[in-house]
Short mmCIF file of C-alpha atoms and ligand atoms in Angstrom, two decimals:
data_model
loop_
_atom_site.label_atom_id
_atom_site.label_comp_id
_atom_site.label_asym_id
_atom_site.label_seq_id
_atom_site.Cartn_x
_atom_site.Cartn_y
_atom_site.Cartn_z
CA MET A 1 0.04 0.35 -0.01
CA VAL A 2 0.87 3.16 -0.74
CA ASN A 3 0.34 5.37 2.45
CA ALA A 4 -1.35 9.01 2.61
CA SER A 5 2.31 10.86 2.88
CA GLU A 6 3.57 9.40 0.26
CA PHE A 7 1.06 10.81 -1.99
CA THR A 8 1.42 14.44 -0.23
CA ARG A 9 5.22 13.93 -1.34
CA ARG A 10 4.39 12.86 -5.00
CA ARG A 11 2.04 16.03 -5.35
CA ARG A 12 5.33 18.82 -3.52
CA GLN A 13 7.56 17.82 -5.75
CA LEU A 14 5.02 17.57 -8.74
CA MET A 15 4.27 21.02 -7.48
CA ARG A 16 7.78 22.61 -6.91
CA MET A 17 8.27 21.52 -10.75
CA ILE A 18 5.63 23.36 -12.11
CA GLY A 19 6.10 26.46 -9.47
CA ARG A 20 4.34 29.47 -8.61
CA GLY A 21 1.69 31.11 -11.11
CA GLY A 22 1.48 27.25 -12.55
CA VAL A 23 -1.30 25.25 -11.60
CA GLY A 24 -1.26 21.13 -12.57
CA ILE A 25 -5.29 20.05 -13.68
CA LEU A 26 -5.50 16.02 -14.25
CA PRO A 27 -8.71 15.30 -14.64
CA ALA A 28 -9.90 11.21 -13.25
CA ALA A 29 -10.67 9.50 -15.46
CA PRO A 30 -14.45 8.31 -17.47
CA ALA A 31 -16.80 5.51 -16.54
CA LYS A 32 -17.25 3.99 -19.92
CA LEU A 33 -20.64 2.45 -21.00
CA ARG A 34 -20.13 -1.39 -22.72
CA ASN A 35 -23.31 -1.86 -23.53
CA ARG A 36 -26.54 -0.71 -22.46
CA ASP A 37 -27.20 -0.13 -19.04
CA VAL A 38 -23.94 -1.96 -17.91
CA GLU A 39 -19.93 -0.24 -17.79
CA TYR A 40 -16.98 -1.35 -18.59
CA PRO A 41 -14.83 -2.16 -14.62
CA TYR A 42 -13.93 1.36 -13.66
CA ARG A 43 -10.14 1.86 -13.14
CA GLN A 44 -8.34 5.06 -12.17
CA ASP A 45 -6.25 6.62 -14.55
CA SER A 46 -3.05 6.30 -12.74
CA ASP A 47 -1.33 9.54 -13.76
CA PHE A 48 -4.49 10.80 -11.60
CA TYR A 49 -4.35 7.75 -8.99
CA TYR A 50 -0.28 8.50 -8.98
CA VAL A 51 -0.95 11.83 -7.58
CA THR A 52 -4.20 11.57 -5.04
CA GLY A 53 -4.69 7.73 -4.03
CA PHE A 54 -8.71 8.85 -5.13
CA HIS A 55 -10.94 5.70 -6.92
CA GLU A 56 -13.88 7.68 -8.03
CA PRO A 57 -14.93 8.76 -11.10
CA GLU A 58 -16.25 12.14 -12.19
CA SER A 59 -13.46 13.87 -9.82
CA ILE A 60 -10.80 16.44 -10.64
CA ALA A 61 -7.41 17.39 -9.52
CA VAL A 62 -6.58 20.50 -9.04
CA LEU A 63 -2.35 21.47 -7.70
CA ALA A 64 -1.81 24.84 -7.05
CA PRO A 65 1.90 26.35 -5.85
CA GLY A 66 1.25 29.23 -3.31
CA ARG A 67 -2.60 29.16 -3.94
CA PRO A 68 -2.91 31.05 -0.41
CA GLN A 69 -6.38 29.02 0.33
CA GLY A 70 -5.02 26.06 -0.33
CA GLU A 71 -2.87 24.43 -2.80
CA TYR A 72 -3.86 20.93 -2.98
CA VAL A 73 -7.45 21.10 -4.86
CA LEU A 74 -9.81 18.35 -5.49
CA PHE A 75 -13.73 19.01 -6.61
CA CYS A 76 -15.48 14.53 -6.04
CA ARG A 77 -19.32 14.05 -6.30
CA ASP A 78 -21.15 15.14 -3.46
CA ARG A 79 -22.02 13.22 -0.94
CA ASP A 80 -26.46 11.43 -2.02
CA PRO A 81 -27.76 9.14 0.08
CA GLN A 82 -29.82 8.60 -2.74
CA ARG A 83 -27.98 7.33 -5.47
CA GLU A 84 -24.68 6.04 -2.93
CA ALA A 85 -28.06 3.42 -1.97
CA TRP A 86 -27.34 2.09 -5.88
CA ASP A 87 -23.55 2.53 -6.44
CA GLY A 88 -21.86 2.11 -3.33
CA THR A 89 -20.76 5.14 -0.38
CA ARG A 90 -18.67 8.85 -1.70
CA ALA A 91 -15.89 10.21 -0.23
CA GLY A 92 -17.72 13.44 -1.19
CA PRO A 93 -15.30 17.31 0.32
CA GLU A 94 -15.59 16.88 3.70
CA ARG A 95 -13.90 13.35 3.67
CA ALA A 96 -11.29 14.64 0.38
CA VAL A 97 -9.76 17.00 2.09
CA ALA A 98 -9.64 14.72 5.77
CA GLU A 99 -8.52 11.07 4.54
CA PHE A 100 -6.46 12.27 0.64
CA GLY A 101 -5.55 15.69 1.85
CA ALA A 102 -6.83 17.56 -0.29
CA SER A 103 -6.28 21.42 1.07
CA ASP A 104 -9.56 22.58 0.08
CA ALA A 105 -12.31 20.60 -2.22
CA PHE A 106 -15.72 21.49 -3.87
CA PRO A 107 -18.95 18.99 -5.46
CA ILE A 108 -17.78 18.36 -8.83
CA SER A 109 -21.04 19.85 -9.38
CA ASP A 110 -19.51 23.61 -8.72
CA VAL A 111 -16.56 23.27 -10.98
CA ASP A 112 -17.79 25.60 -13.14
CA ASP A 113 -17.83 28.13 -10.67
CA ILE A 114 -14.56 27.62 -9.21
CA LEU A 115 -11.56 26.48 -11.97
CA PRO A 116 -12.21 30.26 -13.72
CA GLY A 117 -11.45 31.72 -10.76
CA ILE A 118 -7.95 28.92 -9.98
CA LEU A 119 -7.60 29.67 -13.63
CA GLU A 120 -6.79 32.98 -13.13
CA GLN A 121 -4.71 33.48 -11.12
CA ALA A 122 -1.65 31.42 -13.45
CA GLU A 123 0.52 31.91 -15.50
CA ARG A 124 0.27 28.42 -16.83
CA VAL A 125 -1.84 25.75 -17.04
CA TYR A 126 0.59 21.49 -16.25
CA TYR A 127 -2.09 20.13 -17.95
CA THR A 128 -2.36 16.36 -20.70
CA MET A 129 -3.63 16.37 -23.62
CA GLY A 130 -4.85 14.29 -25.91
CA ALA A 131 -5.79 11.75 -23.50
CA ASN A 132 -9.15 12.75 -22.56
CA PRO A 133 -11.47 14.73 -25.15
CA GLU A 134 -13.73 15.82 -23.27
CA PHE A 135 -11.48 17.49 -21.52
CA ASP A 136 -9.94 19.10 -23.24
CA THR A 137 -11.97 20.41 -24.61
CA ARG A 138 -13.78 21.92 -20.92
CA LEU A 139 -10.27 22.91 -20.15
CA ILE A 140 -10.25 25.18 -23.23
CA GLY A 141 -13.21 26.00 -22.14
CA TRP A 142 -12.35 27.49 -19.35
CA VAL A 143 -9.19 29.31 -20.05
CA THR A 144 -10.38 30.38 -23.09
CA ALA A 145 -13.78 32.55 -21.56
CA LEU A 146 -10.96 34.06 -19.42
CA ARG A 147 -8.95 35.47 -21.88
CA ASN A 148 -12.71 36.62 -24.25
CA ARG A 149 -13.21 39.21 -21.01
CA GLY A 150 -10.42 40.62 -21.97
CA SER A 151 -11.25 44.09 -19.66
CA PRO A 152 -8.89 45.36 -17.85
CA GLY A 153 -7.76 44.24 -14.79
CA THR A 154 -8.96 40.08 -15.41
CA HIS A 155 -6.73 38.63 -16.18
CA ALA A 156 -5.70 34.18 -17.96
CA PRO A 157 -3.02 31.94 -17.90
CA ASP A 158 -0.90 32.51 -21.11
CA ALA A 159 1.22 28.78 -21.72
CA PHE A 160 0.16 25.04 -21.57
CA ILE A 161 2.32 23.13 -20.90
CA GLY A 162 2.65 19.83 -21.27
CA LEU A 163 2.38 17.62 -17.92
CA GLU A 164 3.34 14.28 -18.72
CA HIS A 165 6.27 15.26 -18.42
CA MET A 166 7.81 16.09 -15.18
CA LEU A 167 4.61 13.36 -13.81
CA HIS A 168 6.08 10.02 -16.04
CA ASP A 169 9.52 10.14 -14.99
CA GLN A 170 8.46 10.86 -10.99
CA ARG A 171 6.50 7.35 -12.57
CA LEU A 172 9.64 6.23 -13.91
CA TYR A 173 11.55 5.72 -10.26
CA LYS A 174 9.44 3.08 -8.07
CA SER A 175 9.70 4.41 -4.11
CA ARG A 176 9.90 1.11 -1.70
CA ALA A 177 5.84 1.08 -1.51
CA GLU A 178 5.83 1.12 -5.42
CA LEU A 179 7.98 -1.79 -5.16
CA GLY A 180 5.89 -3.67 -2.03
CA CYS A 181 2.41 -3.51 -4.38
CA LEU A 182 4.75 -4.54 -7.26
CA ARG A 183 5.68 -7.00 -5.17
CA ARG A 184 2.84 -8.07 -4.46
CA SER A 185 1.26 -8.09 -7.73
CA VAL A 186 4.14 -10.47 -9.58
CA ALA A 187 3.30 -13.22 -6.16
CA VAL A 188 -0.50 -13.99 -7.71
CA ALA A 189 1.05 -13.85 -11.15
CA VAL A 190 3.03 -15.82 -9.89
CA GLY A 191 1.17 -17.82 -7.23
CA ALA A 192 -1.47 -17.99 -10.64
CA HIS A 193 1.30 -19.84 -13.19
CA ARG A 194 1.83 -21.94 -11.42
CA ARG A 195 -1.45 -23.31 -10.71
CA ALA A 196 -2.07 -22.82 -14.12
CA MET A 197 0.79 -25.28 -15.66
CA ALA A 198 0.72 -28.28 -12.54
CA ARG A 199 -3.14 -28.76 -14.46
CA CYS A 200 -2.73 -28.24 -17.84
CA ARG A 201 -3.18 -31.68 -19.75
CA PRO A 202 -4.21 -32.23 -22.88
CA GLY A 203 -7.37 -31.56 -23.89
CA LEU A 204 -8.92 -28.99 -21.56
CA TYR A 205 -9.42 -25.62 -23.51
CA GLU A 206 -8.04 -22.70 -23.28
CA TYR A 207 -10.23 -20.54 -22.17
CA GLU A 208 -10.37 -23.31 -19.20
CA ILE A 209 -5.68 -22.22 -18.24
CA GLU A 210 -7.74 -19.03 -18.30
CA ALA A 211 -10.08 -20.00 -15.35
CA GLU A 212 -7.18 -20.74 -13.77
CA PHE A 213 -5.97 -17.83 -13.38
CA LEU A 214 -8.35 -15.46 -13.16
CA HIS A 215 -9.77 -17.26 -10.13
CA GLU A 216 -6.12 -16.99 -8.87
CA PHE A 217 -6.47 -13.58 -9.40
CA ARG A 218 -9.62 -13.04 -7.42
CA ARG A 219 -9.04 -15.26 -5.10
CA ASN A 220 -6.55 -12.79 -4.18
CA GLY A 221 -8.65 -9.98 -4.30
CA LEU A 222 -6.76 -8.58 -7.78
CA HIS A 223 -7.93 -8.07 -11.40
CA PRO A 224 -5.97 -9.28 -14.35
CA SER A 225 -4.04 -6.14 -15.57
CA TYR A 226 -4.66 -6.51 -18.94
CA LEU A 227 -6.63 -9.59 -21.47
CA PRO A 228 -4.19 -13.10 -20.35
CA ILE A 229 -3.42 -14.49 -23.93
CA VAL A 230 -3.19 -18.32 -23.93
CA GLY A 231 -1.77 -19.58 -26.98
CA SER A 232 -1.95 -23.42 -28.16
CA GLY A 233 -0.78 -24.18 -30.82
CA PRO A 234 -0.22 -21.96 -33.67
CA ASN A 235 -1.86 -20.17 -31.08
CA ALA A 236 1.55 -19.43 -30.00
CA CYS A 237 2.27 -17.69 -32.62
CA VAL A 238 -0.08 -14.50 -32.65
CA LEU A 239 1.03 -12.10 -30.35
CA HIS A 240 -2.27 -10.06 -29.39
CA TYR A 241 -4.20 -13.91 -28.89
CA SER A 242 -7.22 -13.56 -26.66
CA ALA A 243 -10.14 -15.45 -28.47
CA ASN A 244 -8.76 -18.31 -25.41
CA ASN A 245 -10.86 -21.17 -26.94
CA ARG A 246 -9.01 -23.53 -29.30
CA ARG A 247 -8.80 -27.79 -27.95
CA MET A 248 -5.29 -27.34 -26.42
CA GLN A 249 -4.03 -30.77 -28.14
CA ASP A 250 -1.07 -33.99 -27.22
CA GLY A 251 2.03 -32.24 -28.38
CA ASP A 252 1.05 -28.53 -28.18
CA LEU A 253 3.38 -25.63 -27.19
CA LEU A 254 0.79 -23.31 -24.69
CA LEU A 255 2.06 -19.68 -24.69
CA VAL A 256 0.69 -17.28 -21.33
CA ASP A 257 0.94 -13.70 -20.89
CA ALA A 258 -0.58 -12.78 -17.87
CA GLY A 259 -0.06 -10.68 -14.88
CA CYS A 260 -2.46 -8.41 -12.63
CA GLU A 261 -2.92 -5.74 -10.16
CA SER A 262 -2.24 -5.23 -7.24
CA ASP A 263 -3.21 -1.08 -5.66
CA CYS A 264 -2.88 -0.30 -9.62
CA TYR A 265 0.60 -1.47 -10.04
CA ALA A 266 0.27 -4.15 -12.84
CA SER A 267 2.32 -7.67 -13.07
CA ASP A 268 3.03 -9.41 -16.86
CA ILE A 269 5.14 -12.17 -16.68
CA THR A 270 4.98 -14.77 -20.05
CA ARG A 271 5.40 -18.34 -19.74
CA THR A 272 5.41 -21.21 -22.34
CA TRP A 273 5.39 -25.39 -21.88
CA PRO A 274 4.57 -28.12 -23.53
CA VAL A 275 0.52 -29.42 -22.50
CA SER A 276 1.52 -32.45 -22.58
CA GLY A 277 4.96 -31.83 -20.11
CA ARG A 278 6.96 -33.66 -22.52
CA PHE A 279 9.04 -30.74 -25.23
CA THR A 280 9.57 -32.20 -28.64
CA PRO A 281 13.19 -32.32 -29.38
CA GLU A 282 12.51 -28.65 -31.90
CA GLN A 283 9.54 -27.39 -29.40
CA ARG A 284 13.13 -27.32 -27.21
CA ALA A 285 15.27 -26.63 -28.69
CA ILE A 286 14.20 -23.16 -29.24
CA TYR A 287 12.50 -22.54 -25.89
CA GLU A 288 16.58 -22.87 -25.03
CA VAL A 289 17.28 -20.14 -27.44
CA VAL A 290 15.20 -17.99 -26.32
CA LEU A 291 16.16 -18.23 -23.36
CA GLU A 292 19.97 -17.57 -23.65
CA ALA A 293 18.13 -14.74 -25.48
CA GLN A 294 16.71 -13.96 -21.76
CA GLY A 295 20.09 -15.02 -19.81
CA ALA A 296 22.06 -12.60 -22.08
CA ALA A 297 19.24 -9.68 -22.09
CA LEU A 298 19.64 -9.88 -18.02
CA ARG A 299 22.88 -10.40 -17.81
CA ALA A 300 22.52 -6.78 -20.23
CA ILE A 301 20.70 -4.56 -17.16
CA ALA A 302 23.40 -2.58 -14.92
CA PRO A 303 23.27 0.80 -13.60
CA GLY A 304 24.36 2.91 -16.05
CA ASN A 305 24.72 0.23 -18.46
CA HIS A 306 21.81 1.49 -21.50
CA TRP A 307 17.97 1.20 -22.47
CA ASN A 308 18.56 -0.84 -25.19
CA GLU A 309 21.44 -3.14 -24.06
CA PRO A 310 19.22 -5.79 -23.50
CA HIS A 311 17.11 -5.56 -26.53
CA ASP A 312 21.31 -5.97 -28.54
CA ALA A 313 21.92 -9.15 -26.02
CA ALA A 314 18.87 -10.22 -27.21
CA VAL A 315 18.73 -10.07 -30.21
CA GLY A 316 22.33 -10.97 -31.03
CA ALA A 317 21.84 -15.13 -29.02
CA ILE A 318 19.01 -15.06 -30.79
CA ILE A 319 20.94 -13.95 -34.17
CA ARG A 320 23.03 -16.60 -33.17
CA GLY A 321 20.55 -20.34 -32.31
CA LEU A 322 18.91 -19.83 -35.03
CA ARG A 323 21.86 -19.49 -37.69
CA ARG A 324 22.69 -23.10 -35.04
CA LEU A 325 19.62 -24.63 -35.69
CA GLY A 326 19.52 -23.86 -39.55
CA ILE A 327 16.96 -21.22 -40.17
CA LEU A 328 18.46 -18.12 -40.67
CA GLU A 329 21.62 -17.80 -42.69
CA GLY A 330 24.18 -15.19 -42.96
CA THR A 331 26.54 -14.42 -41.61
CA PRO A 332 25.32 -12.72 -38.64
CA ALA A 333 25.97 -8.66 -38.48
CA ALA A 334 24.57 -9.09 -42.07
CA ILE A 335 21.37 -11.02 -39.84
CA ALA A 336 21.45 -7.94 -37.48
CA ARG A 337 22.06 -5.09 -40.15
CA ASN A 338 19.18 -6.20 -42.32
CA GLY A 339 16.79 -7.68 -39.90
CA ASP A 340 16.07 -10.80 -41.11
CA TYR A 341 15.83 -11.79 -37.35
CA ARG A 342 12.64 -10.07 -37.20
CA ARG A 343 10.70 -12.68 -39.13
CA PHE A 344 10.65 -14.33 -35.68
CA PHE A 345 11.22 -11.31 -32.92
CA MET A 346 9.16 -9.07 -34.12
CA HIS A 347 8.67 -7.18 -31.27
CA ARG A 348 11.25 -5.42 -28.69
CA THR A 349 12.48 -6.96 -25.71
CA GLY A 350 11.03 -4.89 -22.58
CA HIS A 351 8.63 -1.99 -21.22
CA TRP A 352 8.91 -0.13 -18.92
CA LEU A 353 6.69 -1.34 -15.57
CA GLY A 354 4.75 -0.63 -13.96
CA MET A 355 0.99 1.58 -12.62
CA ASP A 356 0.08 0.71 -16.00
CA VAL A 357 1.48 -2.68 -17.91
CA HIS A 358 3.26 -0.36 -20.54
CA ASP A 359 4.89 2.13 -18.23
CA VAL A 360 5.46 5.77 -18.84
CA GLY A 361 9.11 7.00 -19.28
CA ASP A 362 10.80 8.11 -21.57
CA TYR A 363 13.50 5.43 -23.56
CA LYS A 364 15.79 8.05 -24.59
CA VAL A 365 16.17 11.25 -23.41
CA GLY A 366 17.00 13.78 -26.74
CA ASP A 367 18.65 11.02 -29.08
CA GLN A 368 19.90 8.69 -26.67
CA TRP A 369 18.90 5.71 -24.90
CA ARG A 370 17.59 6.09 -21.14
CA LEU A 371 20.55 4.85 -19.40
CA LEU A 372 18.85 3.20 -16.52
CA GLU A 373 19.21 3.56 -13.38
CA PRO A 374 18.21 2.00 -9.04
CA GLY A 375 13.81 1.49 -9.48
CA MET A 376 13.18 1.31 -12.01
CA VAL A 377 11.31 -1.56 -13.53
CA MET A 378 10.89 -3.83 -16.55
CA THR A 379 9.98 -6.46 -18.42
CA VAL A 380 12.40 -8.96 -21.05
CA GLU A 381 10.10 -10.12 -23.23
CA PRO A 382 12.14 -12.17 -26.00
CA GLY A 383 10.93 -14.73 -27.59
CA ILE A 384 10.50 -16.76 -31.80
CA TYR A 385 7.45 -17.01 -33.36
CA ILE A 386 7.30 -19.02 -36.35
CA PRO A 387 3.85 -19.44 -37.81
CA PRO A 388 2.20 -22.25 -39.48
CA GLY A 389 3.72 -22.43 -43.92
CA THR A 390 6.61 -19.83 -43.03
CA ARG A 391 7.78 -19.77 -46.49
CA GLY A 392 11.76 -21.21 -45.89
CA VAL A 393 12.22 -22.18 -42.47
CA ALA A 394 11.80 -26.29 -42.94
CA ARG A 395 8.52 -27.53 -41.28
CA ARG A 396 9.42 -29.52 -37.94
CA TRP A 397 10.14 -25.51 -36.98
CA GLN A 398 6.63 -24.47 -38.38
CA GLY A 399 3.63 -23.97 -34.62
CA ILE A 400 6.55 -23.24 -32.29
CA GLY A 401 5.50 -19.88 -31.07
CA VAL A 402 8.08 -19.40 -27.61
CA ARG A 403 8.27 -16.41 -24.85
CA ILE A 404 9.25 -16.24 -21.50
CA GLU A 405 9.15 -12.73 -19.81
CA ASP A 406 10.20 -11.27 -16.86
CA ASP A 407 9.68 -8.84 -14.60
CA VAL A 408 12.74 -7.50 -13.19
CA LEU A 409 14.17 -3.40 -11.20
CA VAL A 410 17.51 -1.97 -11.71
CA THR A 411 19.58 -2.10 -8.57
CA ARG A 412 22.28 -0.11 -6.83
CA GLY A 413 24.16 -3.38 -7.84
CA GLY A 414 22.68 -4.77 -10.59
CA ILE A 415 18.79 -6.76 -11.21
CA GLU A 416 16.01 -8.10 -8.90
CA VAL A 417 14.32 -10.62 -10.91
CA LEU A 418 11.05 -9.78 -9.25
CA SER A 419 9.27 -13.30 -10.55
CA ARG A 420 11.82 -15.40 -10.82
CA ASN A 421 10.27 -18.41 -7.81
CA LEU A 422 8.82 -19.34 -11.89
CA PRO A 423 10.40 -21.57 -13.16
CA ARG A 424 12.15 -21.27 -16.10
CA GLU A 425 14.19 -23.98 -17.04
CA PRO A 426 12.94 -27.20 -19.19
CA GLU A 427 13.59 -29.04 -16.89
CA GLU A 428 12.02 -27.15 -13.84
CA ILE A 429 8.88 -26.60 -16.28
CA GLU A 430 9.19 -30.02 -17.68
CA ALA A 431 8.42 -31.02 -13.73
CA LEU A 432 5.66 -28.87 -13.19
CA VAL A 433 3.77 -29.00 -15.67
CA GLY A 434 -0.38 -32.23 -15.23
CA THR A 435 1.08 -32.71 -11.67
CA ALA A 436 -3.26 -31.54 -10.11
CA ALA A 437 -4.80 -32.35 -13.68
N1 LIG B 1 1.65 -8.13 -22.03
C1 LIG B 1 1.37 -7.80 -22.93
C2 LIG B 1 2.88 -7.67 -23.91
O1 LIG B 1 3.77 -8.65 -23.08
O2 LIG B 1 3.63 -6.86 -22.86
MN1 MN B 2 3.41 -10.04 -21.38
MN1 MN B 3 4.81 -7.42 -22.12
#
């Protein structure tokens, strides 16, 4: 759990960067309709939650450094016993102050009357444009109305500045409390992968394996952090497969990419295992190349190394491995140059991980790859995919898709693989699959 004092610290840090004369505006995620009268499960906007710790929709956080009546203003839904009888309790402005650290709070229904008065005092508005088009329009409307008043003595901010750069840089470095949330999320996902491996056997449908994940997530009070990918046989080669409706057969590989979310922090883990508990020689050969690539990438992560070093290392290992198996031809340098390996490894080796599965934070600073620093968390997930019908590849390799994905923290001394308790070695996987089937 992230406690109230950490949320205060985050706001203070952000306000230091915004500075006097600036005002930061963050809207909550809007609730979204799925179909008639049914909403999608509500998930708070990550930036808004990072700054407020507040779970409710229809809220707006305003950070106004130096504002005499209070620097942190929260607009939220007013108490309403009748609505609360249907939808559950609301904090209301009183608890927004008492429990969520707002220096001042107002009902969201008053925003048109109050927010322009705060904007009027500011020179610069810090806001992330484009993420919430409806709110963009309202905010531009408030500022334009102030400008149009134009009478002597009135004032309107004359600059819009992206809030995301400073906020996302802040989010890139995980605190001890955030790492606690990530560790919990990873631990539950590791348990789910173990459970699914143990219960796997030929004849089950992919959705039955998906159900093992959902069971384990919900049993722990968590939800998936993205649609689980449960791809058997040729479906393992479809990167964003999520139909999960094929019956698994003896001899298939099964690729499962599934993680969950604890207090808004995501895990993102992939394992690939033989449905029957035994790799065929071809499956094992490809698996070992991916495992070597992952090992090479992990060894390339250390403070001071740049973002792309793990990817370069994984690409190198995949090229060497696929040449050894006769799947790629040419010198390693030529294959790296002409990008031929991308037919089989068409995604990057990882991404930042945090409140968003593909978390925020720049990968480059200027035109240079970012240097890794302690507190950054990333995935390491090389893969090889050879769909059926791939031209120029012997048939015995076709239909094999393998990815191995772990979640990794950069530490002062090197790395900590957060998901290290989940088997990766082929023998360990074979020993686990089917043991509870
Ligand atoms: N599960 C999405 C990804 O691995 O990036
Ligand atoms: Mn993944
Ligand atoms: Mn990933």
